[in-house]
mmCIF file of C-alpha atoms in Angstrom:
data_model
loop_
_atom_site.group_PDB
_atom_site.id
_atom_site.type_symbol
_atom_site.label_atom_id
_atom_site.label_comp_id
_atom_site.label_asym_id
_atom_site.label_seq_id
_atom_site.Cartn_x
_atom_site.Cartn_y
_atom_site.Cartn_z
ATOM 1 C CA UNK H 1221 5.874 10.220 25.473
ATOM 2 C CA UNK H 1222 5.735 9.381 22.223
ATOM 3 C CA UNK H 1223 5.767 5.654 20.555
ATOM 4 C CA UNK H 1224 6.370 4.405 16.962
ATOM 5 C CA UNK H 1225 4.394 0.977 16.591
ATOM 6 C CA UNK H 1226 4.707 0.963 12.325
ATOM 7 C CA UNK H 1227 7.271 -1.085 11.896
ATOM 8 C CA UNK H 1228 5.619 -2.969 9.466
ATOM 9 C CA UNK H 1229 5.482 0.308 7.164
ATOM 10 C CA UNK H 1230 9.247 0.817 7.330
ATOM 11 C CA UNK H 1231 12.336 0.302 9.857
ATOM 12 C CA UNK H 1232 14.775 2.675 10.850
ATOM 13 C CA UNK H 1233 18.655 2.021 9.299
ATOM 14 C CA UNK H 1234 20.155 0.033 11.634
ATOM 15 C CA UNK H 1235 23.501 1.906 12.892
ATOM 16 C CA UNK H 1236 25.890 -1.557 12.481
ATOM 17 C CA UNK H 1237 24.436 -2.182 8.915
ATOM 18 C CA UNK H 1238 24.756 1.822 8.115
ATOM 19 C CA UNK H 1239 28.617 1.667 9.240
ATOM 20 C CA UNK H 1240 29.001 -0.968 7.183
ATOM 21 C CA UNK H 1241 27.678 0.704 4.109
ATOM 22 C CA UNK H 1242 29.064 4.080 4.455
ATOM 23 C CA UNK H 1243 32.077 3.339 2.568
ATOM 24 C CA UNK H 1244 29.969 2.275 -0.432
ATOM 25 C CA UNK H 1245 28.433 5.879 -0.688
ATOM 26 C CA UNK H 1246 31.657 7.376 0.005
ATOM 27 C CA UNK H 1247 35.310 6.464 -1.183
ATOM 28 C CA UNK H 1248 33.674 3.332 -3.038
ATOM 29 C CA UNK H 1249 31.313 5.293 -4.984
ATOM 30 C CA UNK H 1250 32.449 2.971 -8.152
ATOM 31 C CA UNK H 1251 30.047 1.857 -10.955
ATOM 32 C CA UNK H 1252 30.086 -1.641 -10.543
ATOM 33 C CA UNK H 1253 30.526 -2.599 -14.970
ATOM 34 C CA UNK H 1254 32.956 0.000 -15.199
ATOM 35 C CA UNK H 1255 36.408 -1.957 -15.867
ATOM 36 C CA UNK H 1256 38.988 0.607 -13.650
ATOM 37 C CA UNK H 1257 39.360 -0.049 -10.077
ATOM 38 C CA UNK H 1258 36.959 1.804 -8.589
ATOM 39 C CA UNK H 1259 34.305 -0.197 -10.604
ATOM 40 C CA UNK H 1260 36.632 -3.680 -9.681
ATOM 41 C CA UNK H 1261 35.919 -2.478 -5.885
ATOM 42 C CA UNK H 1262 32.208 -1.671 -6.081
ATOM 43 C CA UNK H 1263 32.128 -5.072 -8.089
ATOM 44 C CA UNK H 1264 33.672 -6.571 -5.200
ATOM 45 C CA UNK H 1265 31.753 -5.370 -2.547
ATOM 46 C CA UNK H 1266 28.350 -6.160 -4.648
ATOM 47 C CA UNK H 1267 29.597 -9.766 -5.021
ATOM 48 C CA UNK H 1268 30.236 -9.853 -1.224
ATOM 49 C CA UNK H 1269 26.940 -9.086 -0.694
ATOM 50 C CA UNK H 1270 25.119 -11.215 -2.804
ATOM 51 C CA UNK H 1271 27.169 -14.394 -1.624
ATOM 52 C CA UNK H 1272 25.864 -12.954 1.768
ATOM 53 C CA UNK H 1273 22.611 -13.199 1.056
ATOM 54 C CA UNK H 1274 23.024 -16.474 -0.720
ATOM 55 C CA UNK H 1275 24.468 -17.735 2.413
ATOM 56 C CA UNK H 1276 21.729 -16.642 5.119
ATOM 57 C CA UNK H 1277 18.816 -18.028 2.497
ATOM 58 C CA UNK H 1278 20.513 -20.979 1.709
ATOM 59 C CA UNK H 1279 20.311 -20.828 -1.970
ATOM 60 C CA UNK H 1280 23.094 -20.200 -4.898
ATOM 61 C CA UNK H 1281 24.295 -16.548 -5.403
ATOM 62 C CA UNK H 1282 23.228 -17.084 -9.076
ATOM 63 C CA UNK H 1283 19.205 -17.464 -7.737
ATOM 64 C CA UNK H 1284 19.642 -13.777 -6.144
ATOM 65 C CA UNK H 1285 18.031 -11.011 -8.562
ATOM 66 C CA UNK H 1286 18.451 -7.500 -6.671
ATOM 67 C CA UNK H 1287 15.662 -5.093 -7.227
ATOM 68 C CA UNK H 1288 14.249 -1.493 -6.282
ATOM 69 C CA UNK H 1289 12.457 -3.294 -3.378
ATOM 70 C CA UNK H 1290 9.355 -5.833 -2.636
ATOM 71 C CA UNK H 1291 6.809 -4.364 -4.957
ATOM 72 C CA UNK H 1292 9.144 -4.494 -8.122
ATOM 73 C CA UNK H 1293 10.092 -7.862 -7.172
ATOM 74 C CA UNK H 1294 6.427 -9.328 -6.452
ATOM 75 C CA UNK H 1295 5.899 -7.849 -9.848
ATOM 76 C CA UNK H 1296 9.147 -9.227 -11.569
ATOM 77 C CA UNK H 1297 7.914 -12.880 -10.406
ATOM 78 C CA UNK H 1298 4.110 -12.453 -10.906
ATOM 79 C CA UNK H 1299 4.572 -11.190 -14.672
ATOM 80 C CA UNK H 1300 7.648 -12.938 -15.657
ATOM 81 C CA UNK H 1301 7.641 -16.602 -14.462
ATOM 82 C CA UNK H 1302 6.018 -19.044 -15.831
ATOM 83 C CA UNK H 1303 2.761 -18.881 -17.963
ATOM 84 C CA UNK H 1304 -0.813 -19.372 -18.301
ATOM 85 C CA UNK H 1305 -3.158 -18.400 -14.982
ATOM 86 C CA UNK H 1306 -2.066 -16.741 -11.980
ATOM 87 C CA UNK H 1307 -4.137 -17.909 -9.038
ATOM 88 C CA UNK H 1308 -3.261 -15.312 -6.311
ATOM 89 C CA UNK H 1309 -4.678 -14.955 -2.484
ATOM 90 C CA UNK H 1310 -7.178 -12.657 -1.231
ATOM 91 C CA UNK H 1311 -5.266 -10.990 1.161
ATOM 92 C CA UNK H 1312 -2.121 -10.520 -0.957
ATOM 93 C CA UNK H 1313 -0.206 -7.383 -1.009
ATOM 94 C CA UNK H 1314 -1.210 -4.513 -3.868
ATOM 95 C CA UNK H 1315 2.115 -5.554 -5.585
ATOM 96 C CA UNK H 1316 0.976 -8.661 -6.124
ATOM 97 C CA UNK H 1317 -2.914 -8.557 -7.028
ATOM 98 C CA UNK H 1318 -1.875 -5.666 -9.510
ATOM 99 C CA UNK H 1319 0.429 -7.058 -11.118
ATOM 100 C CA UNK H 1320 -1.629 -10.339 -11.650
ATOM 101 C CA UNK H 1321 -4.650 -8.307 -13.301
ATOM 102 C CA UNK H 1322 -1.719 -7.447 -16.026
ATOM 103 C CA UNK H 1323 -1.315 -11.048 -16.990
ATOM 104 C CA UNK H 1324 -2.327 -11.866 -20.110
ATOM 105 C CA UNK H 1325 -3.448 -15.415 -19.216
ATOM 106 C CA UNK H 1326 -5.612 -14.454 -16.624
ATOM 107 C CA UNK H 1327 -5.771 -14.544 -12.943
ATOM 108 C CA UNK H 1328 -8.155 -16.652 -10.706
ATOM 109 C CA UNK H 1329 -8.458 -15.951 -6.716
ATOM 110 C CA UNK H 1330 -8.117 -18.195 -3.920
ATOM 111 C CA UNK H 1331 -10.209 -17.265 -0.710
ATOM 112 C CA UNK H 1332 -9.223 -16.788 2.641
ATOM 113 C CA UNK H 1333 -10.978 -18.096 5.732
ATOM 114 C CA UNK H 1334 -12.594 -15.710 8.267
ATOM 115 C CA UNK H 1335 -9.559 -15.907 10.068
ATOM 116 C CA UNK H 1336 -7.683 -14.291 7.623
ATOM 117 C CA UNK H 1337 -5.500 -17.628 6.746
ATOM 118 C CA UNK H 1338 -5.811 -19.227 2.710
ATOM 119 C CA UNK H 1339 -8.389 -21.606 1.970
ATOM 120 C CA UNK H 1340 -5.883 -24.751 1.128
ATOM 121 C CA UNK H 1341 -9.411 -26.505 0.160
ATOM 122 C CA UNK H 1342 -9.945 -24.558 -2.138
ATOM 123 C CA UNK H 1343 -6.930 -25.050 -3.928
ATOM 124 C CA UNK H 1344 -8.770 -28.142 -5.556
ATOM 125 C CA UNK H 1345 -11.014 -25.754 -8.404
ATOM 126 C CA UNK H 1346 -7.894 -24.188 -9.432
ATOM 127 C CA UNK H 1347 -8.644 -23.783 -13.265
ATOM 128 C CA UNK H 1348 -6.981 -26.439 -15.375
ATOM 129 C CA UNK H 1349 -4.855 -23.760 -16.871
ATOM 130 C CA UNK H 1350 -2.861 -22.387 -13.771
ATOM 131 C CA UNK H 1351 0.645 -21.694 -14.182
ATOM 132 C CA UNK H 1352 1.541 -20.327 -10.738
ATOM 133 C CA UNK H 1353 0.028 -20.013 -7.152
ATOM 134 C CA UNK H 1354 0.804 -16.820 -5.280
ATOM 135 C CA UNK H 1355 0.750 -16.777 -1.373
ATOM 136 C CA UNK H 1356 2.548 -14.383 0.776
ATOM 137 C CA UNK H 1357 3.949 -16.246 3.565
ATOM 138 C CA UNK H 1358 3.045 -13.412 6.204
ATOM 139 C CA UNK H 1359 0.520 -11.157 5.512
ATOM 140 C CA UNK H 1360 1.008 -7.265 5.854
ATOM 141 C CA UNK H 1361 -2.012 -6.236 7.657
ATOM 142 C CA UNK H 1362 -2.948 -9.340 9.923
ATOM 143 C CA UNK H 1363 0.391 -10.418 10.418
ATOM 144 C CA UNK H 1364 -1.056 -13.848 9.851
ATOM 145 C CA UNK H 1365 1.079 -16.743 9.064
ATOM 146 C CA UNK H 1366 0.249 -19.151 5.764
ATOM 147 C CA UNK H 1367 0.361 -22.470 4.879
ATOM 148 C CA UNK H 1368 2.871 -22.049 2.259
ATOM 149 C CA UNK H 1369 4.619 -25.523 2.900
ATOM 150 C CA UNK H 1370 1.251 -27.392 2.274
ATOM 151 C CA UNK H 1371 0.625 -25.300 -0.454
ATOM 152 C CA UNK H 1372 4.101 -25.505 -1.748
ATOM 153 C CA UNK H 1373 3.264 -29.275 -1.853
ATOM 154 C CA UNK H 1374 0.411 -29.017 -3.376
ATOM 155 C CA UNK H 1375 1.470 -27.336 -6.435
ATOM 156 C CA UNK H 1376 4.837 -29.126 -6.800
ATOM 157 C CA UNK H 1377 2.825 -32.517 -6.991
ATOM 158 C CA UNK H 1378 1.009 -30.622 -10.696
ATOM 159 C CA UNK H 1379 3.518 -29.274 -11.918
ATOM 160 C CA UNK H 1380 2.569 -25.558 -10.921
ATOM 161 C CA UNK H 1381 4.806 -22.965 -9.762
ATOM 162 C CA UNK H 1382 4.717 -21.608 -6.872
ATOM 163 C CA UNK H 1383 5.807 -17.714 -5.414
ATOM 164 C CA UNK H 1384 5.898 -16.161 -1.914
ATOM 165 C CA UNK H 1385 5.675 -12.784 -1.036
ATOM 166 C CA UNK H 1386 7.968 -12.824 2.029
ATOM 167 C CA UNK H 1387 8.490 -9.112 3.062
ATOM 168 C CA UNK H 1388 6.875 -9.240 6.600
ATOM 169 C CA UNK H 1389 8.406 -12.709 7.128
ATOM 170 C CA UNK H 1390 12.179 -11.679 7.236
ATOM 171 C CA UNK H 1391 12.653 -10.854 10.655
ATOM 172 C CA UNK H 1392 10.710 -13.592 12.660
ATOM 173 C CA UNK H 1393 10.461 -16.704 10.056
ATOM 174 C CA UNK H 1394 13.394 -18.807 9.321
ATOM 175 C CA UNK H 1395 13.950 -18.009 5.625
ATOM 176 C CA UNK H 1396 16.084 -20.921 4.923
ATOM 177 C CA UNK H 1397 12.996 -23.837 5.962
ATOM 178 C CA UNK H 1398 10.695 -20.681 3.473
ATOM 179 C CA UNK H 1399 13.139 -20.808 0.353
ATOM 180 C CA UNK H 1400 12.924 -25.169 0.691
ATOM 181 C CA UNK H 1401 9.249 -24.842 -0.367
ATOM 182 C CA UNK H 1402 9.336 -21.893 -2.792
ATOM 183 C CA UNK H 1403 10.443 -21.836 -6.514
ATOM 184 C CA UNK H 1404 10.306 -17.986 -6.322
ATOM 185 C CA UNK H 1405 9.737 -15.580 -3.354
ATOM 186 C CA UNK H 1406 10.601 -11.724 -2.320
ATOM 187 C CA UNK H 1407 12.162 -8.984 -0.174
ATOM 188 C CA UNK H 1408 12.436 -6.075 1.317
ATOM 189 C CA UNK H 1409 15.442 -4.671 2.522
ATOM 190 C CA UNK H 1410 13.930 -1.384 4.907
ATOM 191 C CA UNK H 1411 11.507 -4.012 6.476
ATOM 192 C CA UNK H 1412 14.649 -5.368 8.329
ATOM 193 C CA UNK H 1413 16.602 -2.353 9.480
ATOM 194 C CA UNK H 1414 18.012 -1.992 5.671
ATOM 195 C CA UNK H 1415 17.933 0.795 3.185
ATOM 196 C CA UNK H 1416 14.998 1.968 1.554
ATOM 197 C CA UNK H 1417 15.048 1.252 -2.569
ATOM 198 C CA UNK H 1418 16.528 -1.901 -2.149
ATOM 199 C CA UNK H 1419 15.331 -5.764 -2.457
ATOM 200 C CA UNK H 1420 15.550 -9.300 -4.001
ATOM 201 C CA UNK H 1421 13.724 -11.827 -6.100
ATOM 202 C CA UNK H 1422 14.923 -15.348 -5.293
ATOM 203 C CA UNK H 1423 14.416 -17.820 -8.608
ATOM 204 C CA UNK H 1424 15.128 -21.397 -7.914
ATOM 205 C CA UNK H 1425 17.463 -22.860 -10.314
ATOM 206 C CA UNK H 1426 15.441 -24.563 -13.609
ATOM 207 C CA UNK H 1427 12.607 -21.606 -13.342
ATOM 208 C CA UNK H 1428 12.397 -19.952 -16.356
ATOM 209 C CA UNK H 1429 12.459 -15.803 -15.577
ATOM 210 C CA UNK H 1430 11.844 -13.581 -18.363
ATOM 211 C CA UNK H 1431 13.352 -10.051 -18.928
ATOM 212 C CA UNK H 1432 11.936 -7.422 -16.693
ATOM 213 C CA UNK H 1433 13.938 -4.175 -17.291
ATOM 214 C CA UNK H 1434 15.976 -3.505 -20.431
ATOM 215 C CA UNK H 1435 18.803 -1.396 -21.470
ATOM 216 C CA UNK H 1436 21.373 -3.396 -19.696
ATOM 217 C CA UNK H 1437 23.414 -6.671 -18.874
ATOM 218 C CA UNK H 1438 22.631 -6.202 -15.024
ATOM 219 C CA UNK H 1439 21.872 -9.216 -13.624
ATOM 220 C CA UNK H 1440 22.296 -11.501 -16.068
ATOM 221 C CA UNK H 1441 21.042 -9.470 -18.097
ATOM 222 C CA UNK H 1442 17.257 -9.969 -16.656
ATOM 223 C CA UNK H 1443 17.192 -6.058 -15.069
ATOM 224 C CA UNK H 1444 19.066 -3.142 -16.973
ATOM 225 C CA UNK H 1445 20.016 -0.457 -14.924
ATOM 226 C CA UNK H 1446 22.884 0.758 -12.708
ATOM 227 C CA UNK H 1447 22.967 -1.703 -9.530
ATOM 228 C CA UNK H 1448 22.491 0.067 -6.011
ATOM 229 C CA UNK H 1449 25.912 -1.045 -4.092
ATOM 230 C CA UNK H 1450 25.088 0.833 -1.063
ATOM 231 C CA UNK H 1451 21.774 -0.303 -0.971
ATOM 232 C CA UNK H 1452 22.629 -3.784 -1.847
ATOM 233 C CA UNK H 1453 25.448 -3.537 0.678
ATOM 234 C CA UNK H 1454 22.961 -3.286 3.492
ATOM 235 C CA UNK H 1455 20.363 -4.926 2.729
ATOM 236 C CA UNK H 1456 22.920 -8.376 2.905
ATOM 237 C CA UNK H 1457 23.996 -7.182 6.360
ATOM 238 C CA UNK H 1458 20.292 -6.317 7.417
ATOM 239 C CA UNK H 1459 19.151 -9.571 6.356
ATOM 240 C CA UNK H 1460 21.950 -11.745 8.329
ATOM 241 C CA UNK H 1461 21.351 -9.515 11.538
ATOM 242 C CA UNK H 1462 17.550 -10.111 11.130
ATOM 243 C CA UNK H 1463 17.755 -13.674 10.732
ATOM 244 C CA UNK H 1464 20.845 -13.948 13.467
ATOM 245 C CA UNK H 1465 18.170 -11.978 15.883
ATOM 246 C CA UNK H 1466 15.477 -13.933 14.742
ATOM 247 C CA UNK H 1467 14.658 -16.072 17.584
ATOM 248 C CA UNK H 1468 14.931 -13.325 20.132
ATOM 249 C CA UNK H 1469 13.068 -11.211 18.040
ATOM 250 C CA UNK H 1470 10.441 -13.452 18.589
ATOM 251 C CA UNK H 1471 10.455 -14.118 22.067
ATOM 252 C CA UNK H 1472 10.602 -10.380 22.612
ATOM 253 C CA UNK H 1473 7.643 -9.335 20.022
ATOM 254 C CA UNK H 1474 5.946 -12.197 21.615
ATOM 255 C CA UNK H 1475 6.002 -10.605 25.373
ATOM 256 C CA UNK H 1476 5.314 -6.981 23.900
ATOM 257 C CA UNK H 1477 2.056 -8.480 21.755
ATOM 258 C CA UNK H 1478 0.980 -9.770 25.142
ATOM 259 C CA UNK H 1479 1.312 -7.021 27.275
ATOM 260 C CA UNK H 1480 -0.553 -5.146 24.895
ATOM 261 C CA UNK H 1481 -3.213 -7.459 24.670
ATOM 262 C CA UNK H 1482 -3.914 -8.152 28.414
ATOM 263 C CA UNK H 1483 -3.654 -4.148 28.783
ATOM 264 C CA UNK H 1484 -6.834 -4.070 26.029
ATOM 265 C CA UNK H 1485 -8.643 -6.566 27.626
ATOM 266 C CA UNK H 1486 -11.093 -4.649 29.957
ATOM 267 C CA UNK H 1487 -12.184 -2.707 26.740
ATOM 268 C CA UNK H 1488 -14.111 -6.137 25.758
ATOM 269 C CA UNK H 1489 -16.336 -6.008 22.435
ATOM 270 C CA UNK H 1490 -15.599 -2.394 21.814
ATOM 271 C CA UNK H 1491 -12.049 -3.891 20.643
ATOM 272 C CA UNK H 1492 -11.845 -6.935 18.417
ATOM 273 C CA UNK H 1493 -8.268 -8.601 17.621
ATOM 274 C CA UNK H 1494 -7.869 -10.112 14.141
ATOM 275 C CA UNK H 1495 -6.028 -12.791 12.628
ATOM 276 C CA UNK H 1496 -5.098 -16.171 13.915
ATOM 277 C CA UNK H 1497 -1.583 -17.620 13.908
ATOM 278 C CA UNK H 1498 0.039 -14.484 13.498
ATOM 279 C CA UNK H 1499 3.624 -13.508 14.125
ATOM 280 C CA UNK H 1500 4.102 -11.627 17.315
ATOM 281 C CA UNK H 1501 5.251 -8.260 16.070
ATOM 282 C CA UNK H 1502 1.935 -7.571 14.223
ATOM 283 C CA UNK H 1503 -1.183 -6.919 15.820
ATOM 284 C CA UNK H 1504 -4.543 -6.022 14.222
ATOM 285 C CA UNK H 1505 -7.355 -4.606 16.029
ATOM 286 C CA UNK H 1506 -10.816 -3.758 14.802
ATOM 287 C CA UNK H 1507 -12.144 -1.130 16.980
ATOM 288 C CA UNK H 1508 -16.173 -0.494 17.608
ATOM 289 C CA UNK H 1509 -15.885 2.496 16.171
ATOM 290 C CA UNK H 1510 -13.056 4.626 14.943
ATOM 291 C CA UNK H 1511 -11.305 4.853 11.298
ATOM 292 C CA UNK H 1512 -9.474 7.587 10.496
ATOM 293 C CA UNK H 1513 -10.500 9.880 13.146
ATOM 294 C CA UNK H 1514 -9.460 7.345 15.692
ATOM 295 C CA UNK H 1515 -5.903 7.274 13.763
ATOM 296 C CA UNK H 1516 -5.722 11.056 14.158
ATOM 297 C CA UNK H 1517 -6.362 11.029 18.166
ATOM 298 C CA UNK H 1518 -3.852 8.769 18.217
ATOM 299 C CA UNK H 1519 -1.525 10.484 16.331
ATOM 300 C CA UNK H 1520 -1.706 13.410 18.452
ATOM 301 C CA UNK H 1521 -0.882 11.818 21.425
ATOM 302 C CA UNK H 1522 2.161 10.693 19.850
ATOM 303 C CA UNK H 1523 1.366 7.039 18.939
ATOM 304 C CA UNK H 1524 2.463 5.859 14.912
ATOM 305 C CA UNK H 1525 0.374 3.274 13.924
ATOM 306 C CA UNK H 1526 -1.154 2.597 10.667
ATOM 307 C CA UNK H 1527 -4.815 1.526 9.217
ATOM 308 C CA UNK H 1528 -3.734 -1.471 6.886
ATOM 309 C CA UNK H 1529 -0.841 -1.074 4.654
ATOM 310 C CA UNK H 1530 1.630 1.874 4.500
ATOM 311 C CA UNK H 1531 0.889 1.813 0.527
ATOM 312 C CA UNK H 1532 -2.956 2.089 0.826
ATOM 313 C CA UNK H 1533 -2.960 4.413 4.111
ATOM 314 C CA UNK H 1534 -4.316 7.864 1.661
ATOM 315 C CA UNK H 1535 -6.854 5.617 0.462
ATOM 316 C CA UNK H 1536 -10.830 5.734 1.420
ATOM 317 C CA UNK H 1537 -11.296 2.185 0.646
ATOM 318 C CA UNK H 1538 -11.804 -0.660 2.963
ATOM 319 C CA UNK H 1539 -9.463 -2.637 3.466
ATOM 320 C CA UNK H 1540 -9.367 -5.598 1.046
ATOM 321 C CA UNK H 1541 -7.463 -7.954 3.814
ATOM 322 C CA UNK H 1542 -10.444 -7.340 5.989
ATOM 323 C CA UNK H 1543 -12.821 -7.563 3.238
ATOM 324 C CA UNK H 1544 -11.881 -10.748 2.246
ATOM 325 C CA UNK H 1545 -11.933 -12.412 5.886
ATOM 326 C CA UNK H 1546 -15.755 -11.354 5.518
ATOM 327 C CA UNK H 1547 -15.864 -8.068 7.050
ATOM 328 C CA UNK H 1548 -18.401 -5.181 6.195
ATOM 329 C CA UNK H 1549 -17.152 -2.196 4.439
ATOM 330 C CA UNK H 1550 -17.534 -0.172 7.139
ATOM 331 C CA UNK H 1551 -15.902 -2.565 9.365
ATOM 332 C CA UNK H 1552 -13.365 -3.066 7.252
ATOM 333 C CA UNK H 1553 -12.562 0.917 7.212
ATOM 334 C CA UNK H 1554 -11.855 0.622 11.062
ATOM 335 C CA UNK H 1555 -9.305 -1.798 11.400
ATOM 336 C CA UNK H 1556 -5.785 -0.309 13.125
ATOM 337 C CA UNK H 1557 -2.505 -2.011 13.243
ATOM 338 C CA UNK H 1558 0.213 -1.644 15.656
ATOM 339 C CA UNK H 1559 3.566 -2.893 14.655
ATOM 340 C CA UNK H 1560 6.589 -3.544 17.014
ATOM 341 C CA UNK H 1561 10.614 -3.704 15.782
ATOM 342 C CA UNK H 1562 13.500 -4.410 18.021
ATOM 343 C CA UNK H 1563 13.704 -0.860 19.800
ATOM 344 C CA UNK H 1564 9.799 -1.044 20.967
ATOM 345 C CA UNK H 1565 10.136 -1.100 24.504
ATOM 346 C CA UNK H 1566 6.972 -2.532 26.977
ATOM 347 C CA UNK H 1567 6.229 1.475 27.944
ATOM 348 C CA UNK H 1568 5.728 2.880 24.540
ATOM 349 C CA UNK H 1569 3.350 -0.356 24.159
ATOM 350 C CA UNK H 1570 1.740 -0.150 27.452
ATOM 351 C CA UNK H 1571 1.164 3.754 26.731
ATOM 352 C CA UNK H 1572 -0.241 2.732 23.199
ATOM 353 C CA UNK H 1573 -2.661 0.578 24.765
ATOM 354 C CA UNK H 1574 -3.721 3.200 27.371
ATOM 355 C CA UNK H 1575 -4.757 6.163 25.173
ATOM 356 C CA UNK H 1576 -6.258 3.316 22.724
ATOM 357 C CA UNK H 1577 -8.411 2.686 25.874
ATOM 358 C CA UNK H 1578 -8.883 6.434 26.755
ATOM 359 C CA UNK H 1579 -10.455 6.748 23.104
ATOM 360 C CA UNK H 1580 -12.702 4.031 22.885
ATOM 361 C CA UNK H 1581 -14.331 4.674 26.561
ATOM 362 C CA UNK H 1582 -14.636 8.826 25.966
ATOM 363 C CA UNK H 1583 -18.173 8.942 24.879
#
């Protein structure tokens, strides 16, 4: 048997949302600025989608910016809204804490607690000079859920922008209550069962975005380049399905997160599970021992999961998520994360949680 629990690294192409775009890589192949009618139909079906999108975030078509995928986009917003200090969360994704080292007017940090959810409290020794608060509304790793309304609020009442990474949140948060309290936030499109190469930055209306790609009038002329139709194409129909599936999704993840749990239980302290009021179709565990062997047994036996991120998974480090909730380096080099996506079914998770078990009792 063999079980993929990485979801949170990257979703398979939905088959609806691919049937949908084939046409758009086929006899629609059109540039989309190119005046003939092949470029009026690509045009068309880019339009389309955008209004899409507008329509299952509840914001204007003209607040959509398409982009490569999450990581351009979390840089887009970090380097190119706004000015003066970035103030950015522990536990935010590379993207973001990268990108925020770049800024010329600095960059402050906001701790998390040991439970892997921002220190609002601390919000109150923000330097003087901070343009915009960062704070992904799901992390990656943890799977834990933020405060981003009562920091939203927070920020709106001085005048300070505020961003969300919202990758991980797309298919079990209700994006439309997330884009009320952000003035910028991201996405992913092959989180959600879209194409990979594909995203969005979402910039209320009145927020000031500069430039971010040149050699073109592409989005209002903010990003030059050639616009991905097909992968624009699906990512609108991935995102609608996601959010239409949303609530089942949950219920679902919710059962599978369970029986997963309950089946680890007997393994006691040689397991620990990390994170507090995290969505259901993430779940962190910090074995007693383990790391990247551990991965590799697991592997073998035919279970994808993944030690942090997807984008840091060649790297020695710890983990800076784990770091930050006050972890030991070593510790933090252990932790494993087991994903779950509409097609995990309660064997592959029940199996997953059986040869976990077989490892961790071998001696």
């Amino acid at each position: 048997m063999k079980a993929y629990l990485d979801y949170a690294a990257t979703t398979p192409v939905d088959p609806e949302v691919l049937e949908k775009t084939l046409p758009c890589l086929t006899e629609n192949f059109g540039n989309p600025d190119s005046l003939h009618a092949y470029g009026r139909t690509a045009a068309y079906a880019l339009s389309e989608a955008r209004d899409r999108v507008a329509h299952t975030l509840g914001v204007r078509p003209s607040e959509i910016y398409f982009t490569s995928g999450g990581t351009e986009a979390d840089n887009w917003a970090v380097r190119m809204l706004g000015g003066g200090r970035v103030c950015v969360s522990a536990v935010e994704h590379r993207a973001v804490l990268a990108a925020a080292e770049l800024c010329e007017g600095g960059m402050s940090v906001l701790p998390v607690l040991p439970s892997g959810i921002a220190d609002v409290s601390a919000l109150g020794g923000l330097p003087s000079d901070t343009g915009m608060v960062c704070v992904m509304a799901v992390n990656n790793e943890t799977g834990c859920v933020q405060p981003i309304g009562e920091i939203s609020e927070y920020c709106r009442a001085r005048g300070i922008l505020f961003f969300s990474d919202c990758v991980q949140a797309a298919g079990s948060c209700d994006l439309k209550e997330t884009a009320k309290v952000c003035d910028a936030f991201s996405l992913s499109a092959h989180k959600i069962y879209g194409l990979k190469g594909t995203g969005a930055l979402v910039v209320k209306k009145g927020v000031k975005l500069r430039p971010f790609v040149a050699g073109g009038e592409q989005e209002r002329g903010l990003r030059g380049g050639t616009p991905n139709v097909a992968g624009i194409v699906a990512f609108s129909y991935a995102l609608e399905k996601a959010q239409e599936l949303r609530e089942e999704f949950y219920r679902r993840a919710s059962a599978l997160k369970k029986a997963f749990t309950d089946r680890i239980a007997p393994l006691g302290d040689r397991v620990r599970i990390d994170g507090e009021n995290t969505v259901p179709q993430i779940l962190h565990v910090t074995p007693a021992r383990g790391g990247t062997e551990l991965l590799n047994r697991l592997d073998l036996c035919g279970i994808a999961c993944a030690g942090g991120a997807a984008c840091s998974a060649h790297s020695a480090l710890p983990s800076h998520v784990m770091l930050a909730m006050g972890r030991g380096e070593e510790e933090a080099k252990r932790g494993i994360r087991f994903s779950f996506g509409r097609e995990t079914t309660e064997a592959e998770v029940l199996f997953a949680a059986d040869k976990l078990t077989e490892c961790l009792l071998e001696t």
